[in-house]
Amino acid sequence: MLLDHNSCYQALVTRDPRFDGVLFVGVTTTGVYCRPVCPARTPRRERCRFFANAAAAENAGFRPCLRCRPELAPGAATIDSATRIASSAAQRIEAGALNEAGIDDLAAEFGVSSRQLRRVVKRELGVTPTELAQTQRLLLAKHLLTDSALPVIEIAFASGFSSVRQFNALFRERYGLNPTSLRRSQNSETVKEMLTIELSYRPPMAWPLLLKFLADRAIPGVESVEAGRYSRAVIISQSRGQSRGQSRGWIDVERAGHENALRVNVSLSLAHYLAPLLSRVKNLFDLDAHPQLIEARLGEDERLREVVKRQSGLRLPGAFDGFEMAMRAVLGQQISVAAARTLAGRITEAFGEPIDTPNPKLNRVSVSAARLARAGASDLTRLGLTGKRAECLVALARTVAEGEAPLEPGVDVEATIERLKQLPGIGDWTAQYIAMRAMRWPDAFLHSDLGVRKALGETSSKRILEIAESWRPWRAYALMHLWNSLGQTQINSDSRIRREITEKTE
Ligand SMILES: [Zn+2]
């Protein structure tokens, strides 16, 4: 079992989908067992028994829940992977995977046939992949009709429909309305060069802390943080690793102010990729987090109580682009955050495609794994990287470009960490850090980190792991609290915080 009783219960209370397929809960009073995402009311702690797989729950005499249907995800590896496939496929569909490419391509990402994918998704989620995609498109279209000034024809395409006729027909069928009836009268103004979307979050939100973290690591030319606003140049495609459909543009993100939401301005050039774009923005700013529940848990430890209170609303900074984030993690080994940023800027200038944006600070898109995979280590040492770091980066780029280590949420975290650690120059610290940010694994933990040692006043990694047991499954949030507790100046400039101390040396 990956987690203890208390951690499992915390995961259950938040219904965090990241734990789906990782644990199952048996309720002693009803004799029924569930997935952590079950919509049924959360049972009391003392009535729960936790299992690593459905088979174990059945062995203990529990019957499968009829609502969340865990019987379809028993312990056998092949079926267990079906759960993962279904939930990852749902994430990919939410990100627009079926808008450009077909179901065959999506199935190929998981190494199954389209028939198998359809069956697994239908069984697990109760709807077919196509129905899931249609619902996502309709919801996005509804949002745009109500809150944007984009013409209906543009909204149809931006939401992922392939024709206006299809859009109108499905809208009428599902909602019994004409799309135009949702338009607000004040939206008759002409369209500007951008779209504005609001993404809500659960309060509180420590926006300045999050922005500070991103500002310190912003890649020159690609990202900029100014006056409470995060901006970046964007290149985006629909299908993982495929470049047949691609768009370039920019986004700005700031607090909406009046409510618990972020306001995202998107250049019109990216309108056709709105679904994947918004899913990346949610990842970057950790918008799905349940801060109150996480803080209640972490605050039970007196080592964290004060700092958690002071930094209430802290988010786990994610990644807009998994490879970009991993590249920065490698560059940051043994040097300061500022020095890593300089190197990332040089690499971007050398290998990133130029782009025109209204913001003079944004003039390059992020370097792709495919582009860096074609570079030689000597191209990188010329930019100031050490030989080992250059080799590590090229190896990482090749692995990612070949699809061997997908750096995004919803992937098999343990397998991807293991794959990363096989690369020269990537040890547990870097792999966990990438898991925490690019894969958004909330229980990732850097037990050997010097900043953590300093914040806890402990030198033994073993002891630190023991202390962190009670923070599970939110160890990554505890880590961010500890880093921040070291003080603004230290987290910005103290190279020791980012230093890798357990990396392979050969
Ligand atoms: Zn259930």
Short mmCIF file of C-alpha atoms and ligand atoms in Angstrom, two decimals:
data_model
loop_
_atom_site.label_atom_id
_atom_site.label_comp_id
_atom_site.label_asym_id
_atom_site.label_seq_id
_atom_site.Cartn_x
_atom_site.Cartn_y
_atom_site.Cartn_z
CA MET A 1 0.00 0.00 0.00
CA LEU A 2 1.41 3.33 -1.12
CA LEU A 3 -0.30 5.37 1.63
CA ASP A 4 -1.28 4.90 5.28
CA HIS A 5 -4.81 5.07 6.74
CA ASN A 6 -4.76 8.79 7.49
CA SER A 7 -3.35 9.72 4.08
CA CYS A 8 -5.95 7.57 2.39
CA TYR A 9 -8.70 9.26 4.36
CA GLN A 10 -7.40 12.69 3.38
CA ALA A 11 -7.39 11.64 -0.26
CA LEU A 12 -10.94 10.39 0.14
CA VAL A 13 -12.22 13.61 1.71
CA THR A 14 -10.92 15.68 -1.19
CA ARG A 15 -12.10 13.19 -3.85
CA ASP A 16 -8.87 14.07 -5.60
CA PRO A 17 -8.88 12.11 -8.91
CA ARG A 18 -5.12 11.75 -8.71
CA PHE A 19 -5.71 8.92 -6.22
CA ASP A 20 -8.22 7.06 -8.37
CA GLY A 21 -6.88 3.60 -9.07
CA VAL A 22 -4.30 4.08 -6.29
CA LEU A 23 -6.61 3.26 -3.39
CA PHE A 24 -10.06 1.84 -2.63
CA VAL A 25 -12.19 2.36 0.45
CA GLY A 26 -14.38 -0.24 2.16
CA VAL A 27 -17.13 1.12 4.42
CA THR A 28 -17.64 -1.20 7.36
CA THR A 29 -21.22 -0.13 8.11
CA THR A 30 -22.51 -0.79 4.59
CA GLY A 31 -20.13 -3.52 3.44
CA VAL A 32 -19.60 -1.60 0.20
CA TYR A 33 -16.30 -0.49 -1.28
CA CYS A 34 -15.64 2.53 -3.52
CA ARG A 35 -13.12 4.47 -5.53
CA PRO A 36 -11.88 7.68 -3.87
CA VAL A 37 -13.76 9.71 -6.50
CA CYS A 38 -17.14 8.18 -5.63
CA PRO A 39 -19.89 10.84 -5.54
CA ALA A 40 -21.51 9.18 -2.50
CA ARG A 41 -21.27 10.92 0.89
CA THR A 42 -17.86 10.57 2.55
CA PRO A 43 -18.05 7.97 5.34
CA ARG A 44 -16.65 8.70 8.78
CA ARG A 45 -13.00 7.93 9.31
CA GLU A 46 -13.50 5.05 11.73
CA ARG A 47 -15.82 3.31 9.28
CA CYS A 48 -13.24 3.20 6.49
CA ARG A 49 -10.86 0.45 5.56
CA PHE A 50 -8.42 1.11 2.75
CA PHE A 51 -7.11 -1.25 0.11
CA ALA A 52 -4.51 -0.95 -2.62
CA ASN A 53 -6.75 -2.74 -5.10
CA ALA A 54 -10.30 -3.92 -5.53
CA ALA A 55 -9.43 -7.59 -5.15
CA ALA A 56 -8.16 -6.99 -1.62
CA ALA A 57 -11.40 -5.21 -0.73
CA GLU A 58 -13.42 -8.15 -2.06
CA ASN A 59 -11.28 -10.61 -0.14
CA ALA A 60 -12.15 -8.68 2.98
CA GLY A 61 -15.84 -9.23 2.21
CA PHE A 62 -16.81 -5.88 0.66
CA ARG A 63 -19.20 -5.57 -2.28
CA PRO A 64 -18.54 -3.12 -5.13
CA CYS A 65 -20.38 0.22 -5.09
CA LEU A 66 -22.99 0.60 -7.81
CA ARG A 67 -22.23 4.26 -8.34
CA CYS A 68 -18.47 4.44 -8.81
CA ARG A 69 -18.18 0.81 -9.99
CA PRO A 70 -14.81 -0.20 -8.59
CA GLU A 71 -15.42 -3.79 -9.66
CA LEU A 72 -14.03 -2.74 -13.01
CA ALA A 73 -10.68 -1.90 -11.46
CA PRO A 74 -9.52 -4.93 -9.50
CA GLY A 75 -5.94 -5.61 -8.61
CA ALA A 76 -4.86 -7.53 -11.67
CA ALA A 77 -2.35 -5.37 -13.48
CA THR A 78 -4.09 -5.48 -16.84
CA ILE A 79 -7.43 -4.32 -15.51
CA ASP A 80 -5.89 -1.90 -13.07
CA SER A 81 -4.27 -0.26 -16.07
CA ALA A 82 -7.72 -0.01 -17.65
CA THR A 83 -8.74 2.39 -14.87
CA ARG A 84 -5.68 4.47 -15.48
CA ILE A 85 -6.27 4.46 -19.24
CA ALA A 86 -9.86 5.58 -18.82
CA SER A 87 -9.03 8.43 -16.47
CA SER A 88 -6.00 9.54 -18.49
CA ALA A 89 -8.05 9.35 -21.70
CA ALA A 90 -10.73 11.50 -20.05
CA GLN A 91 -8.09 14.09 -19.18
CA ARG A 92 -6.73 14.04 -22.70
CA ILE A 93 -10.25 14.42 -24.09
CA GLU A 94 -10.90 17.35 -21.77
CA ALA A 95 -7.72 18.83 -23.16
CA GLY A 96 -9.18 18.47 -26.67
CA ALA A 97 -7.49 15.30 -27.89
CA LEU A 98 -10.46 14.34 -30.05
CA ASN A 99 -10.89 17.77 -31.61
CA GLU A 100 -8.03 17.50 -34.09
CA ALA A 101 -7.13 13.85 -34.09
CA GLY A 102 -9.38 10.82 -34.09
CA ILE A 103 -9.99 8.11 -31.57
CA ASP A 104 -7.41 5.88 -33.26
CA ASP A 105 -4.65 8.34 -32.43
CA LEU A 106 -5.79 8.69 -28.84
CA ALA A 107 -5.96 4.91 -28.45
CA ALA A 108 -2.46 4.62 -29.89
CA GLU A 109 -1.15 6.90 -27.12
CA PHE A 110 -2.17 4.23 -24.63
CA GLY A 111 -1.09 1.29 -26.77
CA VAL A 112 -4.62 -0.08 -27.18
CA SER A 113 -7.03 -0.36 -30.10
CA SER A 114 -9.79 2.22 -30.54
CA ARG A 115 -12.34 -0.50 -29.79
CA GLN A 116 -10.63 -1.29 -26.48
CA LEU A 117 -10.43 2.39 -25.60
CA ARG A 118 -14.12 2.90 -26.31
CA ARG A 119 -15.03 -0.09 -24.19
CA VAL A 120 -12.84 0.91 -21.25
CA VAL A 121 -14.05 4.52 -21.19
CA LYS A 122 -17.68 3.48 -21.49
CA ARG A 123 -17.32 0.98 -18.67
CA GLU A 124 -15.43 3.29 -16.35
CA LEU A 125 -17.18 6.57 -17.02
CA GLY A 126 -20.55 5.48 -18.34
CA VAL A 127 -20.19 7.44 -21.59
CA THR A 128 -18.29 6.90 -24.81
CA PRO A 129 -15.18 8.95 -25.64
CA THR A 130 -17.19 10.79 -28.30
CA GLU A 131 -19.96 11.69 -25.86
CA LEU A 132 -17.34 12.89 -23.40
CA ALA A 133 -15.75 15.07 -26.06
CA GLN A 134 -19.13 16.45 -27.11
CA THR A 135 -19.98 17.43 -23.56
CA GLN A 136 -16.62 19.19 -23.15
CA ARG A 137 -17.17 21.09 -26.41
CA LEU A 138 -20.68 22.12 -25.43
CA LEU A 139 -19.62 23.35 -22.01
CA LEU A 140 -16.77 25.39 -23.46
CA ALA A 141 -19.09 26.80 -26.14
CA LYS A 142 -21.65 27.74 -23.50
CA HIS A 143 -18.93 29.54 -21.54
CA LEU A 144 -17.81 31.47 -24.62
CA LEU A 145 -21.34 32.33 -25.70
CA THR A 146 -22.08 33.82 -22.31
CA ASP A 147 -18.78 35.48 -21.51
CA SER A 148 -17.03 36.37 -24.75
CA ALA A 149 -17.77 38.57 -27.71
CA LEU A 150 -16.54 35.99 -30.21
CA PRO A 151 -18.94 35.41 -33.14
CA VAL A 152 -20.91 32.18 -32.98
CA ILE A 153 -19.11 30.71 -35.96
CA GLU A 154 -15.75 31.25 -34.24
CA ILE A 155 -17.09 29.81 -31.01
CA ALA A 156 -18.08 26.62 -32.80
CA PHE A 157 -14.53 26.05 -33.99
CA ALA A 158 -12.86 27.30 -30.80
CA SER A 159 -14.86 24.77 -28.81
CA GLY A 160 -13.68 21.94 -31.00
CA PHE A 161 -16.64 21.43 -33.35
CA SER A 162 -15.75 20.73 -36.94
CA SER A 163 -18.71 22.64 -38.37
CA VAL A 164 -21.26 25.26 -37.33
CA ARG A 165 -24.08 23.01 -38.43
CA GLN A 166 -22.86 20.23 -36.11
CA PHE A 167 -22.51 22.75 -33.29
CA ASN A 168 -26.03 24.15 -33.73
CA ALA A 169 -27.58 20.70 -34.00
CA LEU A 170 -25.92 19.28 -30.90
CA PHE A 171 -26.58 22.42 -28.90
CA ARG A 172 -30.28 22.28 -29.70
CA GLU A 173 -30.46 18.57 -29.05
CA ARG A 174 -28.78 18.71 -25.63
CA TYR A 175 -29.86 22.06 -24.28
CA GLY A 176 -33.08 22.65 -26.21
CA LEU A 177 -31.81 26.13 -27.09
CA ASN A 178 -30.36 28.03 -29.98
CA PRO A 179 -26.75 29.01 -29.25
CA THR A 180 -27.54 32.67 -29.90
CA SER A 181 -30.11 32.74 -27.10
CA LEU A 182 -27.26 32.62 -24.59
CA ARG A 183 -25.59 35.75 -25.87
CA ARG A 184 -25.56 38.68 -23.51
CA SER A 185 -26.67 41.89 -25.08
CA GLN A 186 -23.56 43.83 -24.03
CA ASN A 187 -21.47 41.44 -26.09
CA SER A 188 -22.46 43.05 -29.34
CA GLU A 189 -19.19 45.02 -29.34
CA THR A 190 -16.72 44.04 -32.02
CA VAL A 191 -14.19 41.34 -31.26
CA LYS A 192 -10.82 42.48 -30.06
CA GLU A 193 -7.61 40.65 -30.83
CA MET A 194 -8.10 38.40 -27.86
CA LEU A 195 -10.52 36.19 -25.96
CA THR A 196 -11.09 36.40 -22.25
CA ILE A 197 -12.02 33.39 -20.15
CA GLU A 198 -12.39 33.10 -16.40
CA LEU A 199 -11.25 29.97 -14.59
CA SER A 200 -12.48 29.57 -11.05
CA TYR A 201 -10.63 28.11 -8.07
CA ARG A 202 -11.40 27.21 -4.47
CA PRO A 203 -10.32 29.99 -2.11
CA PRO A 204 -8.04 30.94 -0.52
CA MET A 205 -5.40 31.60 -3.16
CA ALA A 206 -1.93 32.91 -2.30
CA TRP A 207 -1.54 34.50 -5.71
CA PRO A 208 1.50 36.68 -4.89
CA LEU A 209 3.45 33.66 -3.58
CA LEU A 210 2.66 31.67 -6.70
CA LEU A 211 3.54 34.54 -9.01
CA LYS A 212 6.80 35.12 -7.15
CA PHE A 213 7.81 31.51 -7.63
CA LEU A 214 7.03 31.71 -11.36
CA ALA A 215 8.68 35.12 -11.73
CA ASP A 216 11.95 33.86 -10.26
CA ARG A 217 12.00 31.07 -12.83
CA ALA A 218 10.51 32.88 -15.84
CA ILE A 219 12.43 32.09 -19.02
CA PRO A 220 13.51 35.35 -20.70
CA GLY A 221 11.75 35.79 -24.04
CA VAL A 222 9.08 33.16 -23.25
CA GLU A 223 7.55 34.26 -19.95
CA SER A 224 7.14 37.50 -18.08
CA VAL A 225 5.64 38.40 -14.72
CA GLU A 226 4.73 42.03 -14.15
CA ALA A 227 2.20 43.94 -12.09
CA GLY A 228 0.42 40.86 -10.79
CA ARG A 229 0.13 39.32 -14.22
CA TYR A 230 1.75 36.25 -15.76
CA SER A 231 2.30 36.33 -19.54
CA ARG A 232 3.84 33.85 -21.93
CA ALA A 233 4.34 33.08 -25.58
CA VAL A 234 2.64 29.86 -26.56
CA ILE A 235 3.04 27.17 -29.15
CA ILE A 236 0.43 24.48 -28.86
CA SER A 237 -0.75 21.42 -30.70
CA GLN A 238 -3.63 19.12 -30.06
CA SER A 239 -2.06 15.70 -30.13
CA ARG A 240 0.81 14.68 -27.98
CA GLY A 241 4.01 14.48 -30.00
CA GLN A 242 2.34 15.34 -33.29
CA SER A 243 2.75 18.57 -35.11
CA ARG A 244 0.15 18.40 -37.84
CA GLY A 245 -1.99 21.02 -36.10
CA GLN A 246 -0.17 23.83 -34.31
CA SER A 247 -0.76 27.41 -33.38
CA ARG A 248 1.32 30.20 -31.92
CA GLY A 249 0.21 33.10 -29.81
CA TRP A 250 0.26 34.43 -26.27
CA ILE A 251 -1.66 34.41 -23.01
CA ASP A 252 -1.95 36.75 -20.02
CA VAL A 253 -3.21 35.51 -16.66
CA GLU A 254 -4.25 37.65 -13.72
CA ARG A 255 -6.62 37.56 -10.79
CA ALA A 256 -10.20 38.34 -11.72
CA GLY A 257 -10.50 40.37 -8.53
CA HIS A 258 -14.20 40.33 -7.89
CA GLU A 259 -14.51 36.59 -7.50
CA ASN A 260 -12.50 33.45 -6.96
CA ALA A 261 -11.26 33.17 -10.50
CA LEU A 262 -8.32 33.89 -12.75
CA ARG A 263 -8.88 35.93 -15.86
CA VAL A 264 -7.09 34.45 -18.86
CA ASN A 265 -6.59 36.57 -21.97
CA VAL A 266 -5.83 34.45 -25.01
CA SER A 267 -4.69 35.71 -28.41
CA LEU A 268 -7.26 34.89 -31.09
CA SER A 269 -4.63 32.89 -32.97
CA LEU A 270 -4.97 30.22 -30.26
CA ALA A 271 -8.77 30.03 -30.33
CA HIS A 272 -8.82 26.62 -31.99
CA TYR A 273 -6.71 25.19 -29.20
CA LEU A 274 -8.65 26.59 -26.30
CA ALA A 275 -9.35 23.24 -24.67
CA PRO A 276 -5.72 22.08 -24.35
CA LEU A 277 -4.64 25.60 -23.52
CA LEU A 278 -7.02 26.01 -20.60
CA SER A 279 -6.13 22.61 -19.24
CA ARG A 280 -2.46 23.69 -19.19
CA VAL A 281 -3.31 26.94 -17.43
CA LYS A 282 -5.19 24.96 -14.77
CA ASN A 283 -2.13 22.79 -14.29
CA LEU A 284 0.28 25.70 -14.05
CA PHE A 285 -1.72 27.48 -11.35
CA ASP A 286 -2.98 24.37 -9.53
CA LEU A 287 -6.58 25.46 -9.88
CA ASP A 288 -8.07 22.10 -8.89
CA ALA A 289 -6.49 22.08 -5.42
CA HIS A 290 -8.57 21.99 -2.20
CA PRO A 291 -6.42 24.32 -0.07
CA GLN A 292 -8.63 24.25 3.04
CA LEU A 293 -8.55 20.48 3.33
CA ILE A 294 -4.85 20.28 2.59
CA GLU A 295 -4.06 23.00 5.13
CA ALA A 296 -6.20 21.35 7.80
CA ARG A 297 -4.18 18.20 7.36
CA LEU A 298 -0.74 19.84 7.29
CA GLY A 299 -1.64 22.15 10.17
CA GLU A 300 -2.02 19.12 12.43
CA ASP A 301 1.79 19.03 12.60
CA GLU A 302 3.09 21.78 14.85
CA ARG A 303 6.21 22.08 12.70
CA LEU A 304 3.99 23.37 9.90
CA ARG A 305 1.11 24.98 11.77
CA GLU A 306 2.43 28.55 11.82
CA VAL A 307 3.81 28.60 8.32
CA VAL A 308 0.67 27.05 6.85
CA LYS A 309 -1.43 29.72 8.54
CA ARG A 310 0.85 32.48 7.29
CA GLN A 311 0.90 31.11 3.74
CA SER A 312 -2.71 30.07 3.55
CA GLY A 313 -3.86 29.45 -0.01
CA LEU A 314 -0.45 28.27 -1.18
CA ARG A 315 -0.55 26.39 -4.49
CA LEU A 316 1.77 23.85 -5.96
CA PRO A 317 3.25 25.53 -9.03
CA GLY A 318 2.68 23.16 -11.93
CA ALA A 319 3.90 23.37 -15.51
CA PHE A 320 2.48 24.84 -18.68
CA ASP A 321 4.87 22.71 -20.68
CA GLY A 322 6.25 19.57 -19.04
CA PHE A 323 9.46 19.43 -21.02
CA GLU A 324 10.22 23.10 -20.47
CA MET A 325 9.80 22.58 -16.71
CA ALA A 326 11.99 19.46 -16.70
CA MET A 327 14.68 21.27 -18.69
CA ARG A 328 14.73 24.02 -16.09
CA ALA A 329 14.96 21.46 -13.29
CA VAL A 330 18.06 19.96 -14.89
CA LEU A 331 19.60 23.38 -15.52
CA GLY A 332 18.98 24.28 -11.87
CA GLN A 333 21.07 21.44 -10.48
CA GLN A 334 23.86 22.83 -8.32
CA ILE A 335 23.41 26.44 -9.44
CA SER A 336 21.21 29.29 -8.27
CA VAL A 337 17.68 29.85 -9.53
CA ALA A 338 18.84 33.05 -11.21
CA ALA A 339 21.78 31.35 -12.97
CA ALA A 340 19.48 28.57 -14.19
CA ARG A 341 17.14 31.18 -15.58
CA THR A 342 19.96 32.79 -17.52
CA LEU A 343 20.95 29.45 -19.05
CA ALA A 344 17.33 28.68 -19.96
CA GLY A 345 17.16 32.06 -21.69
CA ARG A 346 20.30 31.34 -23.73
CA ILE A 347 18.99 27.93 -24.80
CA THR A 348 15.69 29.49 -25.81
CA GLU A 349 17.42 32.19 -27.81
CA ALA A 350 19.56 29.61 -29.60
CA PHE A 351 16.88 26.97 -30.29
CA GLY A 352 13.46 28.53 -29.77
CA GLU A 353 11.41 29.83 -32.69
CA PRO A 354 10.92 33.59 -32.83
CA ILE A 355 7.38 34.92 -32.44
CA ASP A 356 5.76 38.37 -32.65
CA THR A 357 3.54 39.39 -29.76
CA PRO A 358 2.18 42.73 -28.53
CA ASN A 359 4.38 42.31 -25.44
CA PRO A 360 8.02 43.18 -26.32
CA LYS A 361 9.22 40.83 -23.58
CA LEU A 362 7.70 37.81 -25.31
CA ASN A 363 9.59 37.03 -28.49
CA ARG A 364 10.34 33.29 -28.44
CA VAL A 365 8.34 30.11 -27.96
CA SER A 366 9.67 27.44 -25.67
CA VAL A 367 12.20 24.98 -27.09
CA SER A 368 10.63 21.64 -27.93
CA ALA A 369 12.04 18.31 -26.82
CA ALA A 370 12.27 17.31 -30.50
CA ARG A 371 14.41 20.34 -31.32
CA LEU A 372 16.77 19.84 -28.39
CA ALA A 373 17.02 16.12 -29.13
CA ARG A 374 18.63 17.03 -32.44
CA ALA A 375 21.20 19.29 -30.78
CA GLY A 376 24.59 17.98 -29.79
CA ALA A 377 25.94 18.29 -26.27
CA SER A 378 28.63 20.60 -27.67
CA ASP A 379 25.95 23.07 -28.85
CA LEU A 380 24.92 23.33 -25.22
CA THR A 381 28.33 23.52 -23.57
CA ARG A 382 28.98 26.51 -25.84
CA LEU A 383 26.11 28.22 -24.07
CA GLY A 384 27.71 27.69 -20.68
CA LEU A 385 26.41 24.27 -19.56
CA THR A 386 28.81 21.77 -18.06
CA GLY A 387 29.44 18.67 -20.17
CA LYS A 388 27.46 16.43 -17.85
CA ARG A 389 24.51 18.80 -17.71
CA ALA A 390 24.51 19.08 -21.52
CA GLU A 391 24.49 15.31 -21.94
CA CYS A 392 21.72 14.97 -19.39
CA LEU A 393 19.59 17.54 -21.18
CA VAL A 394 20.02 15.93 -24.62
CA ALA A 395 19.21 12.49 -23.16
CA LEU A 396 16.11 13.93 -21.48
CA ALA A 397 15.01 15.63 -24.70
CA ARG A 398 15.38 12.39 -26.68
CA THR A 399 13.44 10.38 -24.11
CA VAL A 400 10.61 12.90 -24.05
CA ALA A 401 10.60 13.38 -27.84
CA GLU A 402 10.32 9.62 -28.33
CA GLY A 403 7.35 9.49 -25.97
CA GLU A 404 9.11 7.32 -23.39
CA ALA A 405 8.54 9.72 -20.51
CA PRO A 406 5.35 11.74 -20.95
CA LEU A 407 5.74 14.68 -18.56
CA GLU A 408 2.15 15.59 -17.86
CA PRO A 409 -0.58 14.97 -15.30
CA GLY A 410 -2.38 11.64 -15.39
CA VAL A 411 0.60 9.52 -16.39
CA ASP A 412 1.90 6.58 -14.37
CA VAL A 413 3.99 8.57 -11.88
CA GLU A 414 6.08 5.76 -10.47
CA ALA A 415 6.98 4.34 -13.88
CA THR A 416 7.88 7.78 -15.23
CA ILE A 417 10.06 8.58 -12.19
CA GLU A 418 11.89 5.30 -12.70
CA ARG A 419 12.40 6.04 -16.40
CA LEU A 420 13.76 9.51 -15.62
CA LYS A 421 16.18 8.11 -13.05
CA GLN A 422 17.71 5.88 -15.70
CA LEU A 423 18.98 8.98 -17.49
CA PRO A 424 22.53 10.13 -16.74
CA GLY A 425 22.47 13.04 -14.29
CA ILE A 426 18.91 12.59 -13.06
CA GLY A 427 18.59 11.31 -9.52
CA ASP A 428 15.74 11.11 -7.07
CA TRP A 429 15.70 14.86 -6.31
CA THR A 430 15.22 15.94 -9.92
CA ALA A 431 12.80 13.13 -10.74
CA GLN A 432 10.61 13.92 -7.71
CA TYR A 433 10.71 17.62 -8.51
CA ILE A 434 9.56 16.91 -12.07
CA ALA A 435 6.82 14.60 -10.71
CA MET A 436 5.68 17.34 -8.36
CA ARG A 437 5.43 20.04 -11.01
CA ALA A 438 5.02 18.49 -14.47
CA MET A 439 3.04 15.40 -13.41
CA ARG A 440 1.37 17.29 -10.57
CA TRP A 441 1.86 14.48 -8.08
CA PRO A 442 0.80 15.93 -4.70
CA ASP A 443 2.76 13.40 -2.65
CA ALA A 444 6.12 13.95 -4.38
CA PHE A 445 8.81 14.69 -1.83
CA LEU A 446 12.48 15.74 -1.89
CA HIS A 447 13.71 14.22 1.34
CA SER A 448 17.37 14.96 0.60
CA ASP A 449 16.81 18.62 -0.17
CA LEU A 450 19.03 21.01 1.77
CA GLY A 451 16.30 23.61 2.11
CA VAL A 452 14.06 21.03 3.76
CA ARG A 453 16.88 20.06 6.13
CA LYS A 454 17.42 23.64 7.04
CA ALA A 455 13.73 24.42 7.54
CA LEU A 456 13.24 21.35 9.75
CA GLY A 457 16.60 21.57 11.53
CA GLU A 458 17.22 17.91 10.71
CA THR A 459 20.17 16.40 8.90
CA SER A 460 19.13 12.79 8.57
CA SER A 461 17.19 11.99 5.40
CA LYS A 462 15.73 8.97 7.15
CA ARG A 463 14.40 11.11 9.99
CA ILE A 464 13.00 13.65 7.50
CA LEU A 465 11.11 10.88 5.69
CA GLU A 466 9.66 9.76 9.02
CA ILE A 467 8.51 13.27 9.86
CA ALA A 468 6.94 13.65 6.43
CA GLU A 469 4.86 10.48 6.86
CA SER A 470 2.13 12.44 8.61
CA TRP A 471 1.95 14.95 5.74
CA ARG A 472 0.94 12.36 3.19
CA PRO A 473 -0.59 12.50 0.65
CA TRP A 474 0.28 16.21 0.50
CA ARG A 475 4.03 16.09 1.00
CA ALA A 476 4.63 18.29 -2.05
CA TYR A 477 2.52 21.06 -0.50
CA ALA A 478 4.42 20.71 2.77
CA LEU A 479 7.64 21.04 0.80
CA MET A 480 6.51 24.29 -0.81
CA HIS A 481 5.52 25.63 2.60
CA LEU A 482 8.96 24.77 3.96
CA TRP A 483 10.79 26.34 1.04
CA ASN A 484 8.75 29.51 1.37
CA SER A 485 9.27 29.55 5.15
CA LEU A 486 12.99 30.02 4.55
CA GLY A 487 12.15 33.57 3.55
CA GLN A 488 11.75 35.45 0.33
CA THR A 489 15.39 36.32 -0.19
CA GLN A 490 16.56 32.82 0.48
CA ILE A 491 14.15 31.10 -1.81
CA ASN A 492 15.12 33.47 -4.58
CA SER A 493 18.84 33.34 -4.33
CA ASP A 494 20.01 30.57 -2.08
CA SER A 495 21.58 28.12 -4.48
CA ARG A 496 21.62 25.46 -1.81
CA ILE A 497 17.87 25.10 -1.96
CA ARG A 498 17.95 23.90 -5.51
CA ARG A 499 21.17 21.98 -5.22
CA GLU A 500 21.14 18.35 -6.04
CA ILE A 501 22.94 16.39 -3.40
CA THR A 502 22.16 12.82 -4.22
CA GLU A 503 22.59 12.86 -7.96
CA LYS A 504 24.71 10.32 -9.76
CA THR A 505 28.17 11.71 -10.14
CA GLU A 506 29.39 9.71 -13.08
ZN ZN B 1 -18.87 4.35 -4.69
#
